[in-house]
Amino acid sequence: MRNLSLGAFLLVILLFSSNSSEARIYVCKPSGKVKGKKPPPDHCNEDDSICCIKGRYYTTYKCSPPVSGSTNAILNLNGFEKGGDGYKPSKCDNKYHSDDTPVVALSTGWYNGGRRCLNNITISANGRNVEAMVVDECDSAMGCDADHDYLPPCDNNIVGASKAVWKALGVPLEDWGELDITWSDA
Ligand SMILES: *[C@@H]1O[C@H](CO)[C@@H](O)[C@H](O)[C@H]1NC(C)=O
């Protein structure tokens, strides 16, 4: 009798733990691939490694990893000014933004069809927390075409941040570019 209830107890534990591990192994799977085309001569120089390479395939994602109170991401340096990398105005408000304003672009899944537009997120890195406003999408679902300035699709875990964010995080100038961070909705 005692052994039986112990067995039932262990079975319940087993069922619960297998259920929760199923929830934990959610992975954002690729949605497809895009093939790099040769950009027009005025767009990317031959030595510009940022542009898509002709014939190379780039993975696309419509989803991003699940958001938690502390979501891991890669912080990139992004321009939102007219004539900068912000070759088009930001998608949320159809405006350009100064490098001195803390603004970010989020990967497609986190951008979530614009649902985070003009909301703030808190970025944590380097022992600091910085609030920045979501103004744009870093498109992970498409790329390598004229519409995306012949740039590859974004990874699905990108927070593309203006100079102001990097400055506020206190990252030394020579390290600006790519940084492991966590973020949450502010
Ligand atoms: C969002 O963050 C910006 C920049 O840090 C700040 O100026 C603004 O007050 C914040 N907005 C809200 C609604 O908290």
PDB file of C-alpha atoms in Angstrom, residues 93-176:
ATOM      1  CA  ASP A  93       6.339  56.514 -36.367  1.00  0.00           C
ATOM      2  CA  ASN A  94       7.670  57.100 -39.895  1.00  0.00           C
ATOM      3  CA  LYS A  95      10.290  59.456 -38.413  1.00  0.00           C
ATOM      4  CA  TYR A  96      14.076  59.631 -38.145  1.00  0.00           C
ATOM      5  CA  HIS A  97      15.675  59.688 -34.696  1.00  0.00           C
ATOM      6  CA  SER A  98      18.811  61.389 -33.447  1.00  0.00           C
ATOM      7  CA  ASP A  99      21.792  59.301 -32.318  1.00  0.00           C
ATOM      8  CA  ASP A 100      21.422  61.174 -29.026  1.00  0.00           C
ATOM      9  CA  THR A 101      17.987  59.641 -28.330  1.00  0.00           C
ATOM     10  CA  PRO A 102      17.814  56.175 -26.738  1.00  0.00           C
ATOM     11  CA  VAL A 103      15.826  54.236 -29.345  1.00  0.00           C
ATOM     12  CA  VAL A 104      15.897  50.627 -30.537  1.00  0.00           C
ATOM     13  CA  ALA A 105      14.816  48.295 -33.324  1.00  0.00           C
ATOM     14  CA  LEU A 106      13.706  44.774 -32.355  1.00  0.00           C
ATOM     15  CA  SER A 107      13.875  41.522 -34.334  1.00  0.00           C
ATOM     16  CA  THR A 108      10.617  40.646 -36.107  1.00  0.00           C
ATOM     17  CA  GLY A 109       9.244  38.288 -33.417  1.00  0.00           C
ATOM     18  CA  TRP A 110       9.843  40.782 -30.621  1.00  0.00           C
ATOM     19  CA  TYR A 111       8.649  43.701 -32.752  1.00  0.00           C
ATOM     20  CA  ASN A 112       5.494  41.629 -32.864  1.00  0.00           C
ATOM     21  CA  GLY A 113       3.671  43.383 -35.683  1.00  0.00           C
ATOM     22  CA  GLY A 114       4.302  46.773 -34.053  1.00  0.00           C
ATOM     23  CA  ARG A 115       2.770  45.856 -30.692  1.00  0.00           C
ATOM     24  CA  ARG A 116       5.844  47.168 -28.823  1.00  0.00           C
ATOM     25  CA  CYS A 117       5.971  50.364 -30.887  1.00  0.00           C
ATOM     26  CA  LEU A 118       6.724  53.489 -28.832  1.00  0.00           C
ATOM     27  CA  ASN A 119       6.835  51.425 -25.636  1.00  0.00           C
ATOM     28  CA  ASN A 120      10.032  51.414 -23.641  1.00  0.00           C
ATOM     29  CA  ILE A 121      12.181  48.425 -22.895  1.00  0.00           C
ATOM     30  CA  THR A 122      14.800  48.176 -20.160  1.00  0.00           C
ATOM     31  CA  ILE A 123      18.190  47.051 -21.384  1.00  0.00           C
ATOM     32  CA  SER A 124      20.551  45.567 -18.809  1.00  0.00           C
ATOM     33  CA  ALA A 125      24.254  45.221 -19.455  1.00  0.00           C
ATOM     34  CA  ASN A 126      27.569  46.256 -18.014  1.00  0.00           C
ATOM     35  CA  GLY A 127      25.943  46.525 -14.573  1.00  0.00           C
ATOM     36  CA  ARG A 128      23.508  49.212 -15.732  1.00  0.00           C
ATOM     37  CA  ASN A 129      19.845  49.468 -16.754  1.00  0.00           C
ATOM     38  CA  VAL A 130      18.844  51.813 -19.559  1.00  0.00           C
ATOM     39  CA  GLU A 131      15.376  52.575 -20.886  1.00  0.00           C
ATOM     40  CA  ALA A 132      14.940  52.954 -24.615  1.00  0.00           C
ATOM     41  CA  MET A 133      11.941  53.397 -26.865  1.00  0.00           C
ATOM     42  CA  VAL A 134      11.034  50.829 -29.531  1.00  0.00           C
ATOM     43  CA  VAL A 135      10.764  52.678 -32.850  1.00  0.00           C
ATOM     44  CA  ASP A 136      11.636  50.125 -35.518  1.00  0.00           C
ATOM     45  CA  GLU A 137      11.835  46.532 -36.653  1.00  0.00           C
ATOM     46  CA  CYS A 138      15.038  44.662 -37.386  1.00  0.00           C
ATOM     47  CA  ASP A 139      13.535  42.462 -40.082  1.00  0.00           C
ATOM     48  CA  SER A 140      14.389  38.792 -39.514  1.00  0.00           C
ATOM     49  CA  ALA A 141      11.759  37.554 -41.958  1.00  0.00           C
ATOM     50  CA  MET A 142      13.180  39.111 -45.146  1.00  0.00           C
ATOM     51  CA  GLY A 143      16.331  40.678 -46.522  1.00  0.00           C
ATOM     52  CA  CYS A 144      18.888  40.880 -49.350  1.00  0.00           C
ATOM     53  CA  ASP A 145      16.516  42.953 -51.506  1.00  0.00           C
ATOM     54  CA  ALA A 146      16.186  46.608 -52.432  1.00  0.00           C
ATOM     55  CA  ASP A 147      13.601  47.061 -49.699  1.00  0.00           C
ATOM     56  CA  HIS A 148      16.207  46.081 -47.090  1.00  0.00           C
ATOM     57  CA  ASP A 149      19.097  47.923 -48.733  1.00  0.00           C
ATOM     58  CA  TYR A 150      20.628  44.535 -49.741  1.00  0.00           C
ATOM     59  CA  LEU A 151      21.316  43.702 -46.104  1.00  0.00           C
ATOM     60  CA  PRO A 152      20.838  40.169 -44.764  1.00  0.00           C
ATOM     61  CA  PRO A 153      17.833  39.383 -42.573  1.00  0.00           C
ATOM     62  CA  CYS A 154      18.404  40.163 -38.896  1.00  0.00           C
ATOM     63  CA  ASP A 155      18.995  37.366 -36.432  1.00  0.00           C
ATOM     64  CA  ASN A 156      15.901  36.682 -34.332  1.00  0.00           C
ATOM     65  CA  ASN A 157      17.442  37.938 -31.070  1.00  0.00           C
ATOM     66  CA  ILE A 158      18.591  41.454 -31.929  1.00  0.00           C
ATOM     67  CA  VAL A 159      18.114  44.745 -30.106  1.00  0.00           C
ATOM     68  CA  GLY A 160      19.526  47.344 -32.509  1.00  0.00           C
ATOM     69  CA  ALA A 161      20.315  50.378 -30.383  1.00  0.00           C
ATOM     70  CA  SER A 162      21.227  54.009 -31.072  1.00  0.00           C
ATOM     71  CA  LYS A 163      24.532  55.480 -29.876  1.00  0.00           C
ATOM     72  CA  ALA A 164      22.706  57.045 -26.918  1.00  0.00           C
ATOM     73  CA  VAL A 165      21.951  53.567 -25.530  1.00  0.00           C
ATOM     74  CA  TRP A 166      25.572  52.434 -25.822  1.00  0.00           C
ATOM     75  CA  LYS A 167      26.690  55.629 -24.135  1.00  0.00           C
ATOM     76  CA  ALA A 168      24.142  55.293 -21.301  1.00  0.00           C
ATOM     77  CA  LEU A 169      25.261  51.701 -20.704  1.00  0.00           C
ATOM     78  CA  GLY A 170      28.764  53.030 -20.217  1.00  0.00           C
ATOM     79  CA  VAL A 171      30.301  50.764 -22.840  1.00  0.00           C
ATOM     80  CA  PRO A 172      33.731  52.075 -23.905  1.00  0.00           C
ATOM     81  CA  LEU A 173      33.594  53.459 -27.449  1.00  0.00           C
ATOM     82  CA  GLU A 174      36.066  50.885 -28.806  1.00  0.00           C
ATOM     83  CA  ASP A 175      33.691  48.074 -27.733  1.00  0.00           C
ATOM     84  CA  TRP A 176      30.585  49.482 -29.444  1.00  0.00           C
TER      85      TRP A 176
END
